[in-house]
């Protein structure tokens, strides 16, 4: 199962060169991950929810993102085990 999230890059998402800032990218992917949790029924306010901790993040930047660009972020789980899960976010 995968989810898609669409957003437009705003000024506050960019660095002094006008590119999508790496910190903003992390926050955007966090929103995408939360959307995936929500679609799976793993809501943040559920007292019985499973908790997750991010222990590793790897980015491969293939092209630049600028103010005004519309990004579509697709979140797809790659592996889900009993103690660990990995997912992939792609931008198109």
Coordinates of N, CA and C in Angstrom, one line a residue:
X1 N 0.8 -1.2 0.0 CA 0.0 0.0 0.0 C 0.9 1.2 0.0
X2 N 0.5 2.2 -0.8 CA 1.3 3.5 -0.8 C 0.3 4.6 -0.7
X3 N 0.9 5.8 -0.3 CA 0.1 7.0 -0.3 C 0.8 8.1 -1.1
X4 N 0.1 9.1 -1.5 CA 0.6 10.2 -2.2 C 0.2 11.5 -1.6
X5 N 1.1 12.4 -1.5 CA 0.8 13.8 -0.9 C 1.4 14.8 -1.9
X6 N 0.6 15.8 -2.1 CA 1.0 16.9 -3.1 C 1.1 18.2 -2.3
X7 N 2.1 19.0 -2.6 CA 2.3 20.3 -2.0 C 3.1 21.2 -3.0
X8 N 3.0 22.5 -2.8 CA 3.7 23.5 -3.5 C 4.8 24.0 -2.7
X9 N 6.0 24.1 -3.2 CA 7.2 24.6 -2.5 C 7.0 26.1 -2.3
X10 N 7.1 26.5 -1.0 CA 6.9 27.9 -0.6 C 8.3 28.5 -0.3
X11 N 8.3 29.8 -0.1 CA 9.6 30.5 0.3 C 10.2 29.9 1.5
X12 N 9.4 29.6 2.5 CA 9.9 29.1 3.8 C 10.5 27.7 3.7
X13 N 10.3 27.0 2.5 CA 10.9 25.7 2.3 C 12.3 25.8 1.7
X14 N 12.7 27.0 1.3 CA 14.0 27.1 0.5 C 15.1 27.7 1.2
X15 N 16.3 27.5 0.7 CA 17.5 28.1 1.3 C 17.8 29.4 0.5
X16 N 19.0 30.0 0.8 CA 19.4 31.3 0.2 C 19.6 31.2 -1.3
X17 N 19.7 30.0 -1.8 CA 19.9 29.9 -3.3 C 18.5 29.6 -4.0
X18 N 17.5 29.5 -3.2 CA 16.1 29.3 -3.7 C 15.8 27.8 -3.9
X19 N 16.7 26.9 -3.5 CA 16.5 25.5 -3.6 C 15.7 25.0 -2.3
X20 N 15.0 23.9 -2.5 CA 14.4 23.2 -1.4 C 15.4 22.9 -0.3
X21 N 15.3 23.4 0.9 CA 16.2 23.2 2.0 C 16.1 21.8 2.5
X22 N 17.3 21.2 2.9 CA 17.3 19.8 3.3 C 16.4 19.6 4.6
X23 N 16.4 20.6 5.5 CA 15.6 20.5 6.7 C 14.1 20.5 6.3
X24 N 13.7 21.3 5.4 CA 12.3 21.4 4.9 C 12.0 20.0 4.2
X25 N 12.9 19.4 3.5 CA 12.7 18.1 2.9 C 12.4 17.1 3.9
X26 N 13.1 17.1 5.0 CA 12.9 16.1 6.1 C 11.5 16.3 6.7
X27 N 11.1 17.6 6.9 CA 9.7 17.9 7.4 C 8.6 17.4 6.4
X28 N 8.9 17.7 5.1 CA 7.9 17.2 4.1 C 7.7 15.7 4.1
X29 N 8.9 15.0 4.2 CA 8.8 13.6 4.2 C 8.2 13.0 5.5
X30 N 8.3 13.8 6.6 CA 7.7 13.4 7.9 C 6.1 13.6 7.7
X31 N 5.7 14.6 7.0 CA 4.3 14.7 6.7 C 3.8 13.6 5.9
X32 N 4.6 13.2 4.9 CA 4.2 12.1 4.0 C 4.1 10.8 4.8
X33 N 5.1 10.6 5.7 CA 5.1 9.4 6.5 C 3.8 9.4 7.4
X34 N 3.5 10.5 8.0 CA 2.3 10.6 8.8 C 1.0 10.3 8.0
X35 N 1.0 10.8 6.8 CA -0.2 10.5 5.9 C -0.3 9.0 5.7
X36 N 0.9 8.3 5.5 CA 0.9 6.8 5.4 C 0.3 6.2 6.6
X37 N 0.9 6.6 7.8 CA 0.4 6.0 9.1 C -1.1 6.2 9.2
X38 N -1.6 7.4 8.9 CA -3.1 7.7 9.0 C -3.9 6.7 8.0
X39 N -3.4 6.5 6.8 CA -4.1 5.7 5.9 C -4.1 4.2 6.4
X40 N -3.1 3.8 7.2 CA -3.1 2.5 7.7 C -3.8 2.3 9.0
X41 N -4.4 3.4 9.5 CA -5.1 3.4 10.8 C -4.2 3.6 12.0
X42 N -3.0 4.0 11.8 CA -2.1 4.2 12.9 C -2.0 5.7 13.3
X43 N -3.1 6.2 13.8 CA -3.2 7.6 14.2 C -2.3 8.0 15.3
X44 N -1.9 9.3 15.3 CA -1.0 9.7 16.4 C -1.8 9.8 17.8
X45 N -3.1 10.1 17.7 CA -3.8 10.2 19.0 C -4.4 8.9 19.5
X46 N -4.1 7.8 18.9 CA -4.6 6.5 19.3 C -3.7 6.0 20.5
X47 N -4.3 5.8 21.7 CA -3.4 5.4 22.8 C -2.8 4.1 22.6
X48 N -3.3 3.2 21.7 CA -2.7 1.9 21.5 C -1.8 1.8 20.3
X49 N -1.4 3.0 19.8 CA -0.7 3.0 18.5 C 0.7 2.4 18.7
X50 N 1.3 2.0 17.6 CA 2.7 1.6 17.6 C 3.5 2.9 17.4
X51 N 4.6 3.0 18.2 CA 5.5 4.1 18.1 C 6.6 3.8 17.1
X52 N 7.2 4.8 16.5 CA 8.3 4.6 15.7 C 9.4 5.6 16.0
X53 N 10.6 5.3 15.7 CA 11.7 6.2 15.9 C 12.6 6.1 14.6
X54 N 12.9 7.2 14.1 CA 13.7 7.3 12.8 C 15.2 7.1 13.3
X55 N 15.8 6.1 12.8 CA 17.2 5.9 13.1 C 18.2 6.1 12.0
X56 N 17.6 6.2 10.8 CA 18.5 6.4 9.6 C 17.7 7.0 8.5
X57 N 18.3 8.1 7.9 CA 17.7 8.7 6.7 C 18.7 8.9 5.7
X58 N 18.4 8.4 4.5 CA 19.3 8.6 3.3 C 18.6 9.3 2.2
X59 N 19.2 10.3 1.6 CA 18.6 11.0 0.5 C 19.5 10.9 -0.7
X60 N 18.9 10.7 -1.9 CA 19.6 10.8 -3.2 C 18.9 11.9 -3.9
X61 N 19.5 13.1 -4.0 CA 18.9 14.2 -4.8 C 19.2 14.0 -6.3
X62 N 18.1 13.9 -7.0 CA 18.2 13.7 -8.5 C 18.0 15.0 -9.3
X63 N 17.3 16.0 -8.7 CA 17.2 17.3 -9.3 C 16.8 18.3 -8.3
X64 N 16.8 19.5 -8.7 CA 16.5 20.6 -7.8 C 15.0 20.9 -7.7
X65 N 14.6 21.5 -6.6 CA 13.2 21.9 -6.4 C 13.2 23.4 -6.1
X66 N 12.3 24.1 -6.7 CA 12.3 25.6 -6.5 C 10.9 26.1 -6.0
X67 N 10.9 27.3 -5.5 CA 9.6 27.9 -5.1 C 8.6 27.8 -6.3
X68 N 7.4 27.5 -5.9 CA 6.3 27.4 -6.9 C 6.1 26.0 -7.5
X69 N 7.1 25.2 -7.4 CA 7.0 23.8 -8.0 C 6.0 23.0 -7.2
X70 N 5.2 22.2 -7.8 CA 4.3 21.3 -7.2 C 5.1 19.9 -7.1
X71 N 5.1 19.4 -5.8 CA 5.8 18.1 -5.6 C 4.7 17.1 -5.2
X72 N 4.9 15.9 -5.8 CA 4.0 14.8 -5.4 C 4.9 13.8 -4.8
X73 N 4.7 13.5 -3.5 CA 5.6 12.6 -2.7 C 4.8 11.3 -2.5
X74 N 5.4 10.2 -3.0 CA 4.8 8.9 -2.9 C 5.5 8.1 -1.8
X75 N 4.8 7.6 -0.8 CA 5.4 6.8 0.3 C 5.0 5.4 0.1
X76 N 6.0 4.5 0.0 CA 5.8 3.1 -0.2 C 6.6 2.3 0.8
X77 N 6.0 1.5 1.6 CA 6.8 0.6 2.5 C 7.7 -0.4 1.7
X78 N 8.9 -0.5 2.1 CA 9.8 -1.5 1.5 C 9.9 -2.8 2.2
X79 N 9.8 -2.7 3.5 CA 9.9 -3.9 4.3 C 9.3 -3.6 5.7
X80 N 8.5 -4.5 6.2 CA 7.9 -4.3 7.5 C 8.1 -5.6 8.3
X81 N 8.9 -5.5 9.4 CA 9.1 -6.6 10.2 C 8.5 -6.5 11.6
X82 N 9.0 -7.2 12.5 CA 8.4 -7.2 13.9 C 9.0 -6.0 14.7
X83 N 10.2 -5.6 14.4 CA 10.9 -4.5 15.1 C 11.4 -3.4 14.2
X84 N 11.3 -3.6 12.9 CA 11.9 -2.6 12.0 C 11.1 -2.5 10.8
X85 N 11.0 -1.3 10.2 CA 10.3 -1.1 9.0 C 11.2 -0.1 8.1
X86 N 11.1 -0.2 6.8 CA 11.7 0.7 6.0 C 10.8 1.1 4.9
X87 N 10.9 2.4 4.5 CA 10.0 2.9 3.5 C 10.8 3.7 2.5
X88 N 10.2 4.0 1.4 CA 10.8 4.8 0.3 C 9.8 5.9 0.0
X89 N 10.4 7.1 -0.1 CA 9.7 8.3 -0.6 C 10.2 8.7 -1.9
X90 N 9.3 8.9 -2.9 CA 9.8 9.4 -4.2 C 9.1 10.7 -4.5
X91 N 9.7 11.5 -5.3 CA 9.2 12.8 -5.7 C 8.9 12.8 -7.2
X92 N 7.8 13.3 -7.6 CA 7.6 13.4 -9.0 C 6.9 14.7 -9.3

